[in-house]
XYZ file of C-alpha atoms in Angstrom:
687
model
C 10.374 -25.978 -28.500
C 13.923 -25.976 -28.474
C 16.585 -27.291 -31.380
C 19.397 -28.708 -29.829
C 20.884 -30.304 -33.055
C 24.517 -29.826 -33.454
C 27.442 -27.912 -31.688
C 25.363 -24.709 -31.546
C 23.689 -23.586 -28.761
C 19.801 -24.247 -28.322
C 17.879 -22.236 -30.366
C 13.757 -21.749 -29.629
C 11.885 -22.831 -32.769
C 8.512 -22.106 -31.466
C 7.250 -20.428 -28.019
C 3.636 -19.552 -28.657
C 0.430 -21.656 -28.432
C 0.824 -25.032 -27.190
C 1.402 -27.627 -29.717
C -1.611 -30.184 -28.308
C -1.493 -32.461 -31.126
C 2.360 -32.463 -32.383
C 3.895 -35.847 -32.519
C 7.698 -36.316 -32.545
C 7.464 -36.831 -36.345
C 5.884 -33.364 -36.818
C 8.573 -31.667 -34.573
C 11.351 -32.961 -36.332
C 9.994 -32.188 -39.467
C 10.037 -28.560 -38.169
C 13.420 -28.922 -36.814
C 14.707 -30.094 -40.685
C 12.708 -27.085 -42.176
C 14.592 -24.490 -39.758
C 17.606 -22.691 -40.272
C 20.994 -24.890 -40.321
C 22.068 -26.401 -37.158
C 25.796 -25.717 -37.444
C 27.470 -22.310 -37.723
C 27.306 -21.027 -41.607
C 30.608 -21.450 -43.291
C 29.498 -17.481 -45.097
C 27.481 -14.938 -43.891
C 25.287 -15.221 -46.893
C 23.840 -18.452 -45.217
C 21.568 -17.062 -42.324
C 21.775 -17.732 -38.691
C 19.346 -18.338 -36.232
C 19.569 -16.902 -33.112
C 20.607 -18.451 -29.721
C 19.126 -18.072 -26.086
C 22.650 -16.432 -25.605
C 22.831 -14.776 -28.984
C 26.475 -14.873 -30.463
C 28.088 -12.832 -32.844
C 30.431 -15.108 -34.358
C 27.177 -16.951 -35.772
C 26.675 -13.818 -38.074
C 24.249 -12.503 -35.532
C 24.140 -8.289 -35.574
C 22.305 -7.755 -32.649
C 22.816 -7.254 -29.205
C 25.317 -10.356 -28.338
C 24.543 -12.315 -25.298
C 28.331 -12.233 -23.698
C 29.722 -8.624 -23.496
C 33.188 -8.929 -22.159
C 37.221 -9.471 -22.900
C 40.391 -10.855 -21.425
C 42.784 -7.915 -21.576
C 40.965 -6.974 -24.975
C 40.917 -10.235 -26.206
C 38.285 -13.414 -26.521
C 35.575 -10.505 -26.974
C 33.633 -12.935 -29.392
C 33.104 -16.528 -27.801
C 31.420 -19.231 -30.166
C 30.453 -21.951 -27.496
C 29.893 -25.391 -28.736
C 27.568 -27.869 -27.056
C 28.888 -30.619 -24.882
C 26.012 -31.826 -23.265
C 22.278 -31.409 -23.024
C 20.118 -32.760 -20.339
C 16.237 -33.167 -20.739
C 14.030 -33.774 -17.532
C 10.184 -33.926 -18.254
C 7.991 -34.035 -15.461
C 5.001 -35.363 -17.058
C 2.048 -34.194 -19.094
C 1.196 -30.598 -18.045
C 4.007 -30.463 -15.541
C 6.569 -28.965 -17.650
C 10.026 -29.911 -17.811
C 13.632 -28.567 -17.809
C 16.429 -28.644 -20.361
C 20.314 -28.109 -19.079
C 22.948 -27.295 -21.341
C 26.551 -27.436 -20.555
C 28.722 -25.640 -23.257
C 32.207 -24.098 -23.828
C 34.791 -22.216 -25.576
C 38.015 -23.598 -25.298
C 39.855 -20.566 -26.905
C 38.089 -18.019 -25.134
C 38.891 -20.159 -21.755
C 34.808 -19.635 -20.692
C 32.277 -22.385 -19.938
C 28.621 -21.672 -19.826
C 25.983 -23.563 -18.338
C 21.982 -22.703 -19.537
C 18.715 -23.672 -17.764
C 15.733 -23.576 -19.429
C 12.829 -24.546 -17.273
C 9.161 -24.342 -18.493
C 6.789 -24.589 -15.623
C 3.220 -26.113 -15.200
C 1.667 -23.051 -15.679
C 3.393 -21.841 -19.159
C 6.051 -19.505 -17.819
C 9.697 -19.998 -19.369
C 12.409 -19.222 -17.103
C 16.050 -19.060 -18.411
C 19.243 -18.686 -16.367
C 23.149 -18.830 -17.703
C 26.170 -19.607 -15.831
C 29.489 -18.052 -17.316
C 32.713 -19.652 -15.753
C 36.271 -18.625 -16.394
C 38.214 -21.613 -17.030
C 41.582 -20.362 -18.144
C 44.371 -18.563 -16.457
C 44.146 -14.930 -15.888
C 40.878 -12.578 -14.958
C 37.733 -12.467 -17.327
C 36.160 -9.018 -17.106
C 32.343 -9.532 -17.949
C 30.332 -6.322 -18.928
C 27.306 -8.133 -19.687
C 25.141 -11.299 -20.149
C 21.665 -11.547 -21.615
C 19.058 -14.170 -23.047
C 16.871 -13.537 -25.588
C 13.790 -15.270 -27.200
C 12.718 -15.040 -30.836
C 9.324 -13.385 -31.863
C 7.756 -13.780 -35.082
C 6.970 -11.271 -37.772
C 3.263 -11.004 -36.513
C 4.544 -9.064 -33.395
C 4.241 -5.748 -34.568
C 3.748 -3.608 -31.886
C 5.498 -3.268 -28.093
C 3.967 -2.778 -24.709
C 6.362 -1.553 -21.613
C 5.899 0.730 -18.916
C 7.741 3.720 -17.471
C 6.410 5.877 -14.176
C 7.784 7.760 -11.247
C 6.980 8.083 -7.582
C 3.206 7.833 -7.255
C 2.379 7.039 -10.649
C 4.271 3.797 -11.342
C 3.894 1.424 -14.116
C 2.662 3.947 -16.456
C 1.929 1.929 -20.042
C 3.309 3.173 -23.317
C 2.954 1.396 -26.724
C 4.669 2.038 -29.728
C 5.391 0.105 -33.268
C 8.198 -2.842 -33.060
C 10.201 -1.604 -35.968
C 13.662 -1.893 -37.396
C 16.295 -1.361 -34.653
C 16.636 -1.919 -30.602
C 14.189 -0.597 -28.009
C 16.296 -0.909 -25.043
C 15.434 0.040 -21.621
C 17.909 0.023 -19.223
C 17.208 0.431 -15.439
C 20.579 2.115 -13.526
C 18.815 3.303 -10.206
C 20.237 0.317 -8.298
C 16.927 -0.996 -7.620
C 13.915 -1.799 -10.043
C 12.689 1.861 -10.361
C 9.555 3.453 -10.609
C 10.421 3.851 -14.055
C 11.328 0.293 -15.066
C 10.225 -1.402 -17.894
C 8.511 -3.898 -15.921
C 7.207 -6.409 -18.253
C 8.409 -6.108 -21.909
C 5.622 -7.285 -24.314
C 5.814 -7.889 -28.233
C 2.464 -8.348 -29.766
C 0.223 -8.662 -32.815
C -1.482 -5.199 -33.943
C -4.085 -3.983 -31.883
C -3.668 -6.412 -29.137
C -5.484 -6.089 -25.750
C -6.192 -7.858 -22.546
C -8.601 -10.344 -24.305
C -7.346 -10.446 -27.938
C -4.107 -10.909 -29.992
C -1.159 -12.782 -29.259
C 1.593 -11.412 -27.097
C 5.011 -12.626 -25.917
C 6.111 -10.711 -22.758
C 9.518 -10.781 -21.148
C 10.654 -9.967 -17.308
C 13.709 -9.581 -15.625
C 13.846 -10.997 -12.040
C 16.143 -8.893 -10.536
C 16.192 -6.178 -8.074
C 19.070 -4.090 -9.248
C 20.363 -2.683 -12.365
C 18.923 -4.401 -15.612
C 18.157 -4.472 -19.025
C 15.133 -5.351 -20.946
C 15.270 -4.915 -24.741
C 13.413 -5.780 -28.087
C 15.168 -5.803 -31.337
C 14.396 -6.285 -34.793
C 17.215 -6.594 -37.766
C 16.910 -5.975 -41.345
C 16.383 -9.360 -42.091
C 13.423 -9.620 -40.165
C 14.865 -11.706 -37.230
C 13.288 -10.147 -34.103
C 13.923 -10.905 -30.287
C 13.056 -9.764 -26.725
C 14.976 -10.634 -23.666
C 17.235 -9.118 -20.709
C 19.686 -9.733 -18.084
C 21.236 -7.846 -15.238
C 22.889 -4.446 -16.324
C 26.769 -4.667 -15.064
C 28.701 -1.513 -14.536
C 31.763 -1.737 -16.539
C 34.369 -3.624 -14.572
C 31.676 -4.666 -11.973
C 32.409 -8.239 -12.736
C 35.773 -9.504 -13.066
C 36.045 -13.546 -12.971
C 39.249 -14.948 -11.483
C 40.421 -18.393 -12.809
C 37.736 -20.838 -11.612
C 35.078 -18.137 -10.642
C 31.495 -17.828 -12.256
C 28.818 -15.642 -12.664
C 24.876 -16.430 -12.628
C 22.572 -14.073 -14.137
C 19.193 -13.532 -12.430
C 16.169 -15.465 -13.994
C 14.665 -14.138 -17.189
C 10.937 -14.866 -17.146
C 8.922 -15.424 -20.500
C 5.410 -15.835 -21.062
C 2.948 -16.022 -24.231
C -0.934 -15.443 -24.058
C -3.705 -15.019 -26.383
C -4.474 -11.477 -25.182
C -2.676 -9.949 -21.945
C -4.998 -11.468 -19.228
C -3.643 -15.103 -20.650
C -0.065 -14.228 -20.337
C -0.778 -12.539 -16.789
C -2.701 -15.855 -15.539
C 0.465 -17.780 -16.744
C 2.691 -15.312 -14.390
C -0.102 -15.702 -11.573
C 0.123 -19.277 -11.406
C 3.858 -19.407 -10.636
C 3.778 -16.528 -8.426
C 1.056 -18.261 -6.184
C 2.837 -21.746 -6.388
C 3.952 -22.795 -2.446
C 2.583 -19.346 -1.150
C 0.486 -18.864 1.930
C -2.987 -17.494 0.834
C -3.185 -15.515 4.399
C -3.887 -12.219 3.953
C -4.987 -10.341 6.612
C -6.368 -6.644 6.949
C -3.930 -4.458 7.781
C -3.765 -0.734 9.250
C -0.754 0.977 8.709
C -0.200 4.121 10.543
C 1.531 6.399 7.889
C -0.940 8.501 6.393
C -2.559 8.453 9.969
C 0.208 10.003 12.079
C 3.214 10.237 10.000
C 6.305 10.942 12.341
C 4.040 11.688 15.584
C 4.413 8.989 17.608
C 2.236 9.369 20.791
C 1.110 6.203 22.682
C -2.118 7.373 23.382
C -2.903 8.659 19.967
C -1.557 5.043 18.609
C -3.687 3.196 21.565
C -6.887 5.085 20.150
C -5.938 4.194 16.675
C -5.232 0.583 17.579
C -8.714 0.446 19.295
C -10.438 1.941 16.278
C -8.465 -0.682 13.880
C -10.190 -3.522 15.862
C -13.059 -1.604 15.806
C -13.669 -1.976 11.718
C -12.136 -5.384 11.943
C -8.296 -5.181 11.157
C -6.423 -8.048 12.053
C -2.448 -6.604 11.728
C -1.301 -3.093 13.050
C 1.802 -1.908 11.256
C 3.498 1.271 13.125
C 5.323 2.947 10.396
C 8.318 4.997 10.325
C 9.190 7.124 13.614
C 9.745 4.450 15.951
C 13.663 4.470 16.468
C 16.273 6.929 18.100
C 16.188 10.170 16.931
C 13.586 9.897 14.229
C 11.457 12.979 14.444
C 11.275 13.647 10.556
C 13.200 12.004 7.487
C 16.670 14.057 8.301
C 17.700 11.583 11.225
C 18.007 8.411 12.854
C 18.414 5.901 10.139
C 20.997 3.062 10.867
C 20.125 3.420 14.828
C 17.578 0.515 14.858
C 16.753 1.048 18.382
C 13.384 1.580 20.140
C 13.787 5.592 21.136
C 13.680 5.370 24.718
C 12.789 9.198 24.783
C 9.158 8.458 23.443
C 9.054 4.966 23.896
C 10.258 4.437 27.831
C 9.029 1.163 28.063
C 10.035 0.070 24.508
C 7.072 -0.847 22.178
C 5.602 -3.510 24.574
C 2.897 -1.077 25.899
C 1.541 -0.259 22.033
C 2.196 -4.178 20.775
C 0.420 -5.800 24.074
C -2.458 -3.367 23.218
C -2.369 -4.566 19.699
C -2.533 -8.033 20.567
C -5.154 -7.667 23.029
C -7.452 -6.183 20.378
C -6.676 -9.492 18.369
C -4.553 -8.058 16.157
C -0.754 -9.411 15.228
C 2.173 -6.711 14.923
C 3.967 -5.475 12.322
C 7.200 -2.708 11.940
C 8.446 -0.558 9.112
C 12.072 -0.505 8.788
C 14.874 0.725 6.051
C 17.951 -1.421 6.683
C 19.537 -0.811 3.465
C 20.035 2.977 3.983
C 21.503 5.331 7.173
C 21.046 8.812 7.698
C 24.657 11.028 8.173
C 22.953 12.318 11.188
C 23.040 9.155 12.950
C 25.214 7.084 15.785
C 25.783 4.494 13.389
C 27.000 6.972 10.717
C 29.265 8.913 12.924
C 30.710 5.520 14.475
C 31.435 4.096 11.080
C 31.267 6.528 8.499
C 33.245 4.166 6.072
C 30.076 1.648 6.176
C 28.631 3.863 3.734
C 28.363 2.996 0.301
C 30.838 5.501 -1.874
C 33.613 5.734 -4.525
C 37.111 6.104 -3.469
C 37.119 9.751 -3.612
C 33.469 11.052 -2.718
C 29.918 10.177 -1.628
C 27.028 10.214 -3.798
C 24.619 13.329 -3.643
C 22.253 12.766 -0.737
C 18.597 12.086 -1.517
C 15.818 12.384 1.674
C 19.195 13.228 3.746
C 20.268 9.634 3.585
C 22.877 7.516 1.581
C 23.325 3.994 1.360
C 24.419 1.564 4.030
C 27.227 -0.829 2.249
C 25.896 -4.297 2.949
C 28.706 -5.928 0.945
C 30.923 -5.161 4.019
C 30.366 -7.942 6.503
C 30.448 -5.817 9.820
C 27.816 -3.896 8.214
C 25.690 -6.783 6.910
C 25.951 -8.189 10.618
C 24.885 -5.257 12.238
C 21.754 -4.972 10.694
C 21.196 -8.857 10.853
C 21.642 -8.618 14.201
C 19.293 -5.667 14.881
C 16.331 -6.890 12.733
C 16.699 -10.412 14.305
C 16.503 -8.878 18.115
C 13.478 -6.927 17.338
C 11.555 -9.589 15.396
C 12.312 -11.608 18.555
C 11.380 -9.314 21.309
C 8.254 -7.689 19.931
C 7.506 -11.182 18.103
C 6.931 -8.965 14.900
C 4.855 -11.030 12.465
C 5.350 -8.362 9.258
C 7.924 -6.081 8.015
C 7.546 -3.191 5.773
C 10.781 -3.168 4.401
C 11.182 0.304 2.491
C 14.104 1.430 0.303
C 13.931 5.077 -0.443
C 16.192 6.199 -2.668
C 18.072 5.336 -5.900
C 21.642 4.175 -5.487
C 23.915 6.866 -7.286
C 27.454 6.180 -8.386
C 27.435 2.810 -7.056
C 28.444 -0.853 -8.272
C 25.198 -2.504 -6.957
C 25.815 -5.951 -8.060
C 27.047 -7.794 -5.000
C 24.626 -4.990 -3.079
C 21.780 -6.484 -4.176
C 22.737 -10.246 -3.802
C 23.916 -8.677 -0.203
C 20.303 -7.633 0.341
C 18.887 -10.984 -1.118
C 20.943 -13.134 1.412
C 19.957 -10.929 4.418
C 16.233 -11.326 3.706
C 16.839 -15.053 3.258
C 18.674 -15.155 6.507
C 16.248 -13.341 8.444
C 13.223 -15.704 7.097
C 15.355 -18.890 8.025
C 15.579 -17.624 11.658
C 12.082 -16.625 11.762
C 9.892 -19.067 9.424
C 6.438 -17.326 10.062
C 7.904 -13.639 9.356
C 6.234 -11.548 6.275
C 7.943 -8.877 4.693
C 6.776 -6.405 2.428
C 8.726 -4.898 -0.589
C 8.249 -1.183 -0.291
C 10.678 0.804 -2.117
C 9.595 4.767 -2.261
C 6.075 2.884 -2.953
C 6.325 0.808 -5.873
C 10.097 1.052 -7.057
C 11.234 -2.511 -6.211
C 8.467 -4.843 -7.832
C 9.944 -7.662 -9.438
C 10.342 -11.332 -9.149
C 13.484 -11.615 -7.581
C 12.491 -9.587 -4.704
C 9.162 -11.506 -4.714
C 11.122 -14.774 -4.199
C 11.915 -13.601 -0.452
C 8.713 -11.184 0.086
C 5.039 -11.630 0.582
C 3.707 -8.621 -1.090
C 4.614 -5.414 -2.662
C 3.981 -1.747 -1.947
C 2.497 -1.060 -5.156
C 2.625 2.864 -4.580
C 2.660 5.620 -1.850
C -0.432 7.003 -3.852
C -3.588 5.534 -2.719
C -5.888 7.804 -4.341
C -8.668 5.547 -6.052
C -8.293 6.552 -9.458
C -4.668 6.662 -9.485
C -4.443 3.179 -7.840
C -7.128 1.651 -10.089
C -4.411 2.016 -13.182
C -1.338 1.047 -10.823
C -3.135 -2.105 -9.922
C -4.299 -2.705 -13.313
C -0.898 -2.737 -14.904
C 1.060 -4.320 -11.915
C -1.401 -7.293 -12.278
C 0.172 -8.039 -15.620
C 2.884 -10.015 -13.442
C 1.369 -10.025 -10.025
C -2.108 -11.612 -8.934
C -4.008 -9.206 -6.764
C -3.248 -10.780 -3.289
C 0.359 -9.679 -3.430
C -0.140 -6.129 -4.355
C -0.812 -4.334 -1.199
C -3.820 -1.676 -1.571
C -5.099 0.503 1.250
C -8.053 2.750 2.087
C -7.152 6.441 2.684
C -8.786 9.416 3.497
C -11.476 11.033 1.953
C -8.974 13.528 0.619
C -5.755 11.772 -0.951
C -2.784 12.666 0.702
C -0.996 12.336 -2.864
C -3.302 14.159 -5.093
C -5.619 16.021 -3.010
C -8.515 14.616 -4.766
C -11.603 14.151 -2.495
C -13.063 10.734 -3.416
C -15.980 8.537 -2.088
C -15.385 5.748 0.381
C -16.899 3.636 -2.339
C -14.113 4.272 -4.652
C -11.559 3.920 -2.138
C -12.490 0.784 -0.476
C -13.882 -0.886 -3.756
C -10.263 -0.568 -5.308
C -8.506 -2.033 -2.302
C -10.555 -4.900 -2.471
C -9.052 -6.024 -5.709
C -5.562 -6.224 -3.540
C -4.489 -7.251 -0.291
C -6.582 -5.127 1.615
C -5.822 -2.820 4.214
C -6.454 1.031 5.743
C -4.280 3.907 6.000
C -6.426 6.457 7.390
C -6.775 8.023 10.931
C -9.868 6.409 11.769
C -9.845 8.250 15.159
C -10.965 11.228 12.992
C -13.516 9.598 10.764
C -17.014 9.862 11.595
C -19.058 6.972 13.031
C -21.267 6.659 9.696
C -17.613 6.544 8.036
C -16.314 3.699 10.189
C -19.441 1.691 10.192
C -19.193 1.834 6.003
C -15.632 0.917 6.219
C -16.744 -2.234 8.338
C -18.855 -3.527 6.020
C -16.146 -3.412 3.480
C -13.853 -5.163 5.569
C -16.420 -7.684 6.189
C -17.092 -8.005 2.477
C -12.863 -8.539 1.926
C -13.096 -11.266 4.454
C -15.894 -13.144 3.164
C -14.370 -13.255 -0.297
C -10.935 -13.239 -0.228
C -10.587 -17.172 -0.047
C -11.578 -17.378 -3.457
C -10.593 -13.926 -4.800
C -7.118 -14.932 -3.792
C -7.089 -17.992 -6.098
C -9.092 -16.712 -8.914
C -8.628 -15.619 -12.590
C -7.869 -11.990 -13.079
C -10.058 -10.661 -16.114
C -10.424 -7.305 -17.884
C -12.561 -6.443 -20.517
C -11.388 -4.256 -23.452
C -14.163 -1.571 -23.773
C -14.226 0.867 -26.961
C -14.542 3.756 -24.351
C -11.599 4.062 -22.621
C -13.254 6.402 -19.581
C -14.925 2.809 -18.490
C -12.916 0.014 -17.188
C -14.297 -3.406 -16.495
C -12.251 -5.741 -14.087
C -12.628 -8.741 -12.126
C -11.834 -11.871 -10.578
C -13.565 -15.269 -11.302
C -13.383 -18.296 -9.141
C -11.001 -21.233 -9.895
C -14.376 -23.295 -10.551
C -16.089 -20.552 -12.526
C -18.987 -20.704 -10.022
C -18.811 -17.140 -8.847
C -17.099 -13.811 -9.837
C -16.828 -10.411 -8.572
C -16.554 -7.488 -11.006
C -15.872 -3.739 -10.883
C -17.492 -1.422 -13.545
C -15.326 2.079 -12.700
C -15.863 5.323 -14.133
C -12.009 6.810 -14.830
C -13.098 9.854 -16.518
C -16.289 11.409 -18.396
C -17.577 9.122 -21.024
C -17.600 9.905 -25.073
C -21.020 9.237 -24.619
C -24.062 10.201 -22.537
C -24.795 6.408 -22.661
C -21.897 4.106 -21.551
C -23.438 1.119 -23.754
C -22.912 -2.623 -23.205
C -20.243 -4.107 -21.290
C -18.690 -7.171 -21.911
C -17.956 -9.196 -19.126
C -15.574 -12.324 -20.244
C -13.664 -15.220 -18.210
C -17.206 -17.158 -17.141
C -18.029 -20.811 -18.245
C -20.414 -20.129 -21.581
C -22.539 -22.885 -20.995
C -23.552 -22.119 -17.156
C -26.491 -19.668 -16.542
C -25.190 -16.675 -13.717
C -27.188 -14.463 -11.839
C -25.668 -10.859 -12.172
C -26.504 -8.309 -9.040
C -25.090 -5.105 -7.700
C -22.807 -5.883 -4.348
C -23.448 -4.054 -1.206
C -21.745 -1.571 -0.313
C -20.433 -1.199 -3.693
C -24.026 -1.118 -4.900
C -24.617 2.812 -4.651
C -22.439 4.757 -6.880
C -23.890 7.715 -6.568
C -26.741 10.145 -7.777
C -26.413 9.992 -11.561
C -28.234 12.119 -14.399
C -29.706 9.221 -15.704
C -31.965 6.957 -13.713
C -30.103 3.302 -13.454
C -30.995 0.265 -15.329
C -33.998 -1.663 -13.937
C -31.902 -4.869 -14.044
C -29.245 -3.070 -11.210
C -32.704 -3.647 -8.705
C -33.001 -7.363 -9.169
C -30.486 -8.500 -10.964
C -30.527 -10.891 -14.574
C -30.029 -14.498 -14.967
C -28.110 -14.853 -18.439
C -25.684 -17.801 -19.612
C -21.575 -16.710 -19.603
C -21.700 -16.752 -23.382
C -24.117 -13.956 -23.406
C -21.972 -11.792 -20.894
C -18.784 -12.475 -22.550
C -20.352 -11.863 -26.291
C -23.359 -9.879 -25.750
C -23.070 -8.032 -22.264
C -25.079 -5.997 -20.290
C -25.817 -2.509 -20.382
C -23.753 -0.206 -18.068
C -25.053 2.196 -15.956
C -24.252 5.877 -16.522
C -21.336 6.761 -14.011
C -20.068 10.177 -12.986
C -16.456 10.251 -12.992
C -14.617 8.243 -10.332
C -17.455 6.460 -9.524
C -17.774 2.548 -9.075
C -20.176 -0.207 -9.088
C -19.685 -3.922 -8.097
C -21.291 -6.779 -9.719
C -21.645 -10.243 -7.909
C -22.418 -12.730 -10.139
C -23.080 -16.278 -8.903
C -24.217 -19.383 -10.755
C -27.738 -19.627 -11.317
């Protein structure tokens, strides 16, 4: 609910639970009871914060616009000139467009606030220089107020192979600012910043979450003033002097997304509905070669892997790093996007033909934004390496960044990718990005990457792209406007992936999260885990395999084939269903699942993440189903044999049990005792 009275920029009066029975009179009364719609004549009069906060109104928090014109005009005060409202109809959301200006500062501001049908608010601003002379813009953020009941904050940190690691703290006076300066979203990105009621969880407590849909430097923040006024917000993080607006030139912010929920699950469901809109639900089973062969590209070995992949039921074969000129390790070759003639004298055609003959489509790994100094490209065009005027950044993984702001570099990469996709009829690109951008202004680089992906997709409408960035370091709604899934992490250890996928799904529906079954001994952690844990974890994402199947036993391949068959049988409704996480008192026991859109069935997973605090785990409540229907709950093969336990399993596991949805949610079922890193699948069907 926006207050657009008077000359001020719009203020948010309500952002939370739907006002289902609110009349125009109710809303008018609420507006009249709110803070004044005019600029206060004195700072003794309280000021309500606008969606672009303004210091000139008496707001002492972070200003929405940071900038100046040669040291002047650093505190604009915008006056609204026009408000346009587009109501899409009942339940379909609507849009408000605002045009405002500050004639004295020579700036105009366009705001767009779009409420989607699923209840996600997305906001964007355009700042234009309307006066002679340059205007230096140092930042433009948008903010939303949160009520005093929001007393806790949740956001995320992380590192390579441990992305989206949650952290909680009190929402106290002052600013909690999370700046991402890595030139990409980052393994340690705040991801979503959530303010919520004390003790909020997946199924309880009101929460208000914001996400900045941008793949470059970004800022997310929560701020509480001594007055009690509190906001959450964010935007792009600009380097000083990175954006200078000539007369008539404008800057457009990325989308800032916001959603409310009664519990994190409801908030996530709103984001999922938005992200799913207009997307294909085709999610073929992938076999990726990285952990199977690494750089050892041998046609005979890869052909055997193709045959093994087809045997277990794979539908897509992705050739990872190592196929292009000079690439024997990570020290050379990036930028030389030509098939290596010494390894592949006939090109990739023999491998691709074998892949298609076995009923699979073909995908390829690329890292178009990077270049090795040891490459023909870098030797021919050293000026294409992104650098300051006086030096190059320190190398990371023996590579530098290709400056796609340069039209020649952009054209070269577009031509190479276009040629490869056409020649080999590539269905899928695993698009990697394996280093942070150091010592660089990345605003234009990020936009160039977006244009590159958009142009490639326009030339090849059926092409799918995965966002991979040292694993999960580029997971945001900006990159997902032009990609089809993300690689959540290079770690496919089942235990680590349970956590990574649990929190990544706060923003993304599971089918957009690439999740692969690795070898028994995880390459990134050294843990040895059962196939049930590895495959049962991958089942709740976009299922794939990253394992040298030629070295797997016949029994392992047969069991894996059963998991693939299960995924294929259920993915149609899993990929449209409602994600549910249960809050259990013992943090060692996790329960999560997906309920079909019609609530006729559900698939849940009970996972022992560690040794439990008690011998018996007790009851687990299973929420999300129709409370009035009766359901049959059964263990589901092949995830029905978690392994030998110290205590005999509960009798109901053998035959299943029929109970109402209300009983499952309010009373629950006794969980079987599980050893750490064991998993049990439960299939719930309408009785």
